[in-house]
Tab-separated table of C-alpha atoms and ligand atoms in Angstrom:
chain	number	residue	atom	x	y	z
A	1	UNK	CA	78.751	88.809	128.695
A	2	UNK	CA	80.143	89.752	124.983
A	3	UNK	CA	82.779	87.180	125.650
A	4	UNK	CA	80.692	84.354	126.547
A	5	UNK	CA	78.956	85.066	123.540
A	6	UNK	CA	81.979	85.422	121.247
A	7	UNK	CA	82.792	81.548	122.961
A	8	UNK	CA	79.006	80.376	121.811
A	9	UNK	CA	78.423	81.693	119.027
A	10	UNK	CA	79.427	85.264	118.734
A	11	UNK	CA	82.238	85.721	115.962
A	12	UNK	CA	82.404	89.415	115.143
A	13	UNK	CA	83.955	92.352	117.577
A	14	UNK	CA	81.033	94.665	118.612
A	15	UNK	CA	83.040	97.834	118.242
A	16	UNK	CA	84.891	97.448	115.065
A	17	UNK	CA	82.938	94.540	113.712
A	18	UNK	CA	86.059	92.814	112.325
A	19	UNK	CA	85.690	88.856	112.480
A	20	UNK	CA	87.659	87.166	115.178
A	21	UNK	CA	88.199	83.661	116.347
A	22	UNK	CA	87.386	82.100	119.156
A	23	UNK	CA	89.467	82.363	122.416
A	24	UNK	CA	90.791	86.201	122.122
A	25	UNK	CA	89.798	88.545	125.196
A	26	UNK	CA	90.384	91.434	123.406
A	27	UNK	CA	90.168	92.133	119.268
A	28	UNK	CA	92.944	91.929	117.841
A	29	UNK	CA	92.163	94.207	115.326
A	30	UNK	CA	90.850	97.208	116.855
A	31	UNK	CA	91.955	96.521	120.780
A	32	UNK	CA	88.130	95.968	122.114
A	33	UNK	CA	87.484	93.979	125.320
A	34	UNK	CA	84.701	91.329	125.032
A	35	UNK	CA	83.755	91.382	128.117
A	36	UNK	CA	83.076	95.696	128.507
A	37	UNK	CA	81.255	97.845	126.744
A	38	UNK	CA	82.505	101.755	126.863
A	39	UNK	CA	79.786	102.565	128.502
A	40	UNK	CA	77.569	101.308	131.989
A	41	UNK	CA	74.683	101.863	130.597
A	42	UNK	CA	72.873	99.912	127.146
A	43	UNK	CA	69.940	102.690	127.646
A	44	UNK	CA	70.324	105.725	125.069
A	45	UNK	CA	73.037	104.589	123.555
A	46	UNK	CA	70.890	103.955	120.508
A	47	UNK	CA	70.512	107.856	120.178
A	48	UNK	CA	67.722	109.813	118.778
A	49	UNK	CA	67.421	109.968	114.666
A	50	UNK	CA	67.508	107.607	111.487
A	51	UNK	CA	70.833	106.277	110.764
A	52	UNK	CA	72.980	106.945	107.784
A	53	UNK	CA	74.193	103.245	107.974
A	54	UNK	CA	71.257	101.127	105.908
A	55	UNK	CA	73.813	100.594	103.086
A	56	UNK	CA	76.993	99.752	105.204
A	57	UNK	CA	78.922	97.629	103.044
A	58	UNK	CA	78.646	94.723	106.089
A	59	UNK	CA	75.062	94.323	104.696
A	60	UNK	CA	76.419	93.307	100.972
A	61	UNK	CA	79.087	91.076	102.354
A	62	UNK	CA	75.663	88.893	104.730
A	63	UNK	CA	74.366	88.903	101.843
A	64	UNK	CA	77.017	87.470	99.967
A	65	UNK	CA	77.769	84.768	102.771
A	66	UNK	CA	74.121	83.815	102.714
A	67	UNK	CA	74.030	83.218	99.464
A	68	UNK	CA	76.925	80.980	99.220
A	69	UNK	CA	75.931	79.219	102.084
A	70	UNK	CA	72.606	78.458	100.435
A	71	UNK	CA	74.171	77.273	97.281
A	72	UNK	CA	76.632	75.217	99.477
A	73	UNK	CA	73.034	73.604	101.259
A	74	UNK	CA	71.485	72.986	97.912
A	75	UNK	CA	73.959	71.034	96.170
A	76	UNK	CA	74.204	68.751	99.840
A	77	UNK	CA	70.420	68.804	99.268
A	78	UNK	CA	70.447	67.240	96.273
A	79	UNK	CA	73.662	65.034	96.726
A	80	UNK	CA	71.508	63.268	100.187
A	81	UNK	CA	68.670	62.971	97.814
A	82	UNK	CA	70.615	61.074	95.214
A	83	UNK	CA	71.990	58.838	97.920
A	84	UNK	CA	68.566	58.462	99.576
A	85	UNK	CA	66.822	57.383	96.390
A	86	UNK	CA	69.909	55.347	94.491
A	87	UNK	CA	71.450	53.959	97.596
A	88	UNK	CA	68.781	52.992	100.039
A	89	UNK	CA	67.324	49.446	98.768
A	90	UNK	CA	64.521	48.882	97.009
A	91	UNK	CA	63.732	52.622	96.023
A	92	UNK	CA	65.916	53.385	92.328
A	93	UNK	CA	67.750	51.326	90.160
A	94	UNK	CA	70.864	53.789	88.239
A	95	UNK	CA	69.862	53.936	85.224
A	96	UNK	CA	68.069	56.071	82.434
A	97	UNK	CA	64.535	55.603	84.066
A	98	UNK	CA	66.057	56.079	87.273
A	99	UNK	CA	68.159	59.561	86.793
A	100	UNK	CA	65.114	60.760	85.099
A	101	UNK	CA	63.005	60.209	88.235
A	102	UNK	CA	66.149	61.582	90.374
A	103	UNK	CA	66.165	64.912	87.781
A	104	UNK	CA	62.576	65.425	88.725
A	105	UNK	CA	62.461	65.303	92.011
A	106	UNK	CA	65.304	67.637	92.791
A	107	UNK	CA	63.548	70.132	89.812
A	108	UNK	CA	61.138	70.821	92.305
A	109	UNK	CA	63.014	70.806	95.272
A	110	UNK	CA	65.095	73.372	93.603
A	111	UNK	CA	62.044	75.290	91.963
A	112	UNK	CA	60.561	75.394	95.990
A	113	UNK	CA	63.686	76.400	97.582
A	114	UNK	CA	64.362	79.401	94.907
A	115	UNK	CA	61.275	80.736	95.429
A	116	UNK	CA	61.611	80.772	99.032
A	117	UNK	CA	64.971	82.514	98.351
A	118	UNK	CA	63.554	84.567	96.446
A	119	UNK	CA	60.744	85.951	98.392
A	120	UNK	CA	62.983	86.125	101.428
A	121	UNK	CA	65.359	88.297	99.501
A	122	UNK	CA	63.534	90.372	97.274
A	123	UNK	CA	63.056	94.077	97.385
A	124	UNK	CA	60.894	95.778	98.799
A	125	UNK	CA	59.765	99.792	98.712
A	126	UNK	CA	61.307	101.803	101.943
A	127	UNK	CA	58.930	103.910	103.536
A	128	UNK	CA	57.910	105.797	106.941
A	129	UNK	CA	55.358	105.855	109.274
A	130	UNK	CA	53.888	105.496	112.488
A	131	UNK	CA	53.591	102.777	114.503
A	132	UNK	CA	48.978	103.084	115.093
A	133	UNK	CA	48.208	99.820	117.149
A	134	UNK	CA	49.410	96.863	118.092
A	135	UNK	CA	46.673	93.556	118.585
A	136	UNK	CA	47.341	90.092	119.332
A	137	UNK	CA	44.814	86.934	117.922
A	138	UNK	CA	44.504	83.815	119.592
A	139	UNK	CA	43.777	81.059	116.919
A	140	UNK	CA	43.896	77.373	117.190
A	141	UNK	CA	45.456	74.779	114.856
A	142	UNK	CA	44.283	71.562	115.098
A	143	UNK	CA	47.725	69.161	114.531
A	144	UNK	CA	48.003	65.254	115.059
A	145	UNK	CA	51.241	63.412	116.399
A	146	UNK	CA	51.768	60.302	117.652
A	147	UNK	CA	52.201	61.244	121.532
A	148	UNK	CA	48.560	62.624	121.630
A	149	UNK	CA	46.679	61.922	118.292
A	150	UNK	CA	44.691	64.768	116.841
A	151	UNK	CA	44.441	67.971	119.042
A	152	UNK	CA	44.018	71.330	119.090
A	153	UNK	CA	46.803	73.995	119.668
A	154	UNK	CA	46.458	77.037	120.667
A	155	UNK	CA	48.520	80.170	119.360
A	156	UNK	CA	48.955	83.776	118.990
A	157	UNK	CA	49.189	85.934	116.363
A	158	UNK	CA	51.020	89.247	117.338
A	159	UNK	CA	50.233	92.293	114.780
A	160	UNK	CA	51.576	95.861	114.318
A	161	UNK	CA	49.583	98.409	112.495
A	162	UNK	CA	51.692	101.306	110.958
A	163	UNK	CA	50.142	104.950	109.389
A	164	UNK	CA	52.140	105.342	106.496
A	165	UNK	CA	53.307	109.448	106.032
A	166	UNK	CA	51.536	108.911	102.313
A	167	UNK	CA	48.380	108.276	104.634
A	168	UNK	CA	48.474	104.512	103.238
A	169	UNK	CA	48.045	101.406	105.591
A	170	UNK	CA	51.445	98.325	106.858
A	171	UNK	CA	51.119	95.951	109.148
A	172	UNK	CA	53.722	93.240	110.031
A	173	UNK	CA	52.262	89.876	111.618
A	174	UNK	CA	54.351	87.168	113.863
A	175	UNK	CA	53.238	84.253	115.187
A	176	UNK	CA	53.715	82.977	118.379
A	177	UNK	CA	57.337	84.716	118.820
A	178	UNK	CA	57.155	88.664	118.939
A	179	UNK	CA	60.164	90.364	118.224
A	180	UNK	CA	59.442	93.362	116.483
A	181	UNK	CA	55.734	93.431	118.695
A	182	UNK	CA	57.929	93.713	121.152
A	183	UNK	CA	60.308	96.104	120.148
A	184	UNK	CA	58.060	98.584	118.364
A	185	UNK	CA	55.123	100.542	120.616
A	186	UNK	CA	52.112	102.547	119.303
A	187	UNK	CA	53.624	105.914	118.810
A	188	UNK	CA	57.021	105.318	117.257
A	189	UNK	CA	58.339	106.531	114.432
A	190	UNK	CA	59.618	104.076	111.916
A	191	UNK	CA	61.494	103.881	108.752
A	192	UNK	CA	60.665	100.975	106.739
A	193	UNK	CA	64.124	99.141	104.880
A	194	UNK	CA	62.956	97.059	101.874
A	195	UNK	CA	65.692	97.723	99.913
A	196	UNK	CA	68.010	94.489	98.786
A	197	UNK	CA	65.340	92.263	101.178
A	198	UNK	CA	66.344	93.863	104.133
A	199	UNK	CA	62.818	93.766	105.767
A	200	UNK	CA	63.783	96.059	109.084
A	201	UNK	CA	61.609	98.600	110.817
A	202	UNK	CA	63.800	101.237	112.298
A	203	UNK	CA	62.927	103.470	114.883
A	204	UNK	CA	63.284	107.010	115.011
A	205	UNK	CA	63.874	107.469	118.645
A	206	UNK	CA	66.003	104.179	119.889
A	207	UNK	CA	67.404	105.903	123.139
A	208	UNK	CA	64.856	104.661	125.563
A	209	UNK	CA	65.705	100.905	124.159
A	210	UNK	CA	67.929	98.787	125.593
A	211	UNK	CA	68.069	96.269	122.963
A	212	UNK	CA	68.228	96.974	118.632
A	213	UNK	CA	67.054	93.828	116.433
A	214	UNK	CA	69.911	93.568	114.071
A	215	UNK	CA	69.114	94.457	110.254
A	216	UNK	CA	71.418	91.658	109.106
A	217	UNK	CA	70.630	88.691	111.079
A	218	UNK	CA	67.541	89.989	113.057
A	219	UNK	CA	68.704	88.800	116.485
A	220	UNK	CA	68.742	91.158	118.915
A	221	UNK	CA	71.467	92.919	119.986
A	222	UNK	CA	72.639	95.021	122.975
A	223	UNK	CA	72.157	98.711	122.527
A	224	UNK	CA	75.898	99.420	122.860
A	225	UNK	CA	77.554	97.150	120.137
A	226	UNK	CA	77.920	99.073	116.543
A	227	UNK	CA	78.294	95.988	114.816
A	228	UNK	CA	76.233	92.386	115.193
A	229	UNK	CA	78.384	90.129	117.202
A	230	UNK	CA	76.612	87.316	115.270
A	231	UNK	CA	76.693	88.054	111.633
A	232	UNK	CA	79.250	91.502	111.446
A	233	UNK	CA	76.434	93.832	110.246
A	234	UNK	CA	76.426	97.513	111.662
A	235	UNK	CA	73.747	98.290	113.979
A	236	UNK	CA	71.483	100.621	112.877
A	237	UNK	CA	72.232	103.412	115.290
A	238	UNK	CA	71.816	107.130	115.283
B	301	LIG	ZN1	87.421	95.096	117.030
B	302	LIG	ZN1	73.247	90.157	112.975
């Protein structure tokens, strides 16, 4: 299975979390076959306990990779922009009046797309609690294309309620795809990672899980790895 994944889309060795190219059955830095775990069994192999791992060095170097890569998708941004506006007919001559126009549109683009960054990156305060109830809504939108005009469309709002150990109140809400509703059930104990805008709820007890969202990433991973086959970040394991 790891293989497969290594060939689609995987590029980092479960067990040592090294990055490797495509094509290798084993890792050729720490020996690991792609297609085994050590173990049968992805049950318990989470363990029991918070891990000492939330500031793993693989989290800075994510980090660093995401940023680059969304400076690298800004400046193409604004390049397709420049063409879209100065090349395509009939929209800007280049000139003075023209650049000025082509400055400030991609101000805003840029002021939009920090603050996104930003918000998806800030810090947050850790904490712990208790996972207290989980609820879905039902809500509709109502949304026009061209297929069917304007219609309404129904969706779900998945939310987790958490008892903080301060006696103060979390929730997390997801709409229409619940991962962490999922993962999480009334009863759990969960550390809260804010820290560098890591925004991950770890259990306490992970060994009746067979899966463990990934703190980097946040896809989720097979109990067994120790690092994100996707983007190299340590699992956060007991
Ligand atoms: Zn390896
Ligand atoms: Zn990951």
């Amino acid at each position: 299975m790891a293989k497969k994944l290594i060939g689609y889309g995987d590029f980092y060795c479960w067990k040592c979390g090294k990055n490797i190219e495509k094509g290798h059955e084993t890792c050729p830095f720490c020996g690991a076959a792609y297609e085994r775990f050590d173990t049968d069994e992805a049950k318990g192999a989470g363990g029991v306990g918070w891990s000492s791992q939330a500031e793993h060095s693989s989290f800075a170097a994510w980090r660093k990779r995401n940023r680059r890569t969304f400076q690298i998708c800004m400046i193409l941004l604004s390049l397709v922009i420049g063409v879209i506006l100065f090349v395509v007919p009939g929209e800007l001559e280049f000139d003075a009046e023209g650049l000025k126009i082509y400055a400030g549109v991609l101000a805003i683009v840029w002021a939009i797309d920090l603050l996104w960054y930003y918000f998806n990156n800030k810090t947050r305060k850790d904490w712990e609690g208790v996972v207290e109830r989980k609820l879905t809504e039902e809500y509709t939108r109502t949304v026009k294309d061209e297929e069917h005009g304007k219609h309404k469309e129904r969706h779900t709002r998945f939310i987790v309620q958490f008892r903080k150990a301060d006696g103060g109140e979390e929730k997390l809400t997801e709409t229409d795809k619940p991962q962490w509703y999922d993962y999480l059930d009334e009863g759990d104990r969960v550390r809260y990672h804010g820290h560098r805008g890591m925004n991950y709820y770890e259990k306490y007890d992970k060994s009746e899980d067979e899966v463990i969202p990934c703190a980097g990433c946040g896809s989720v991973r097979d109990a067994r790895e120790n690092f994100c086959g996707r983007c190299g970040c340590i699992i956060l394991k007991s």
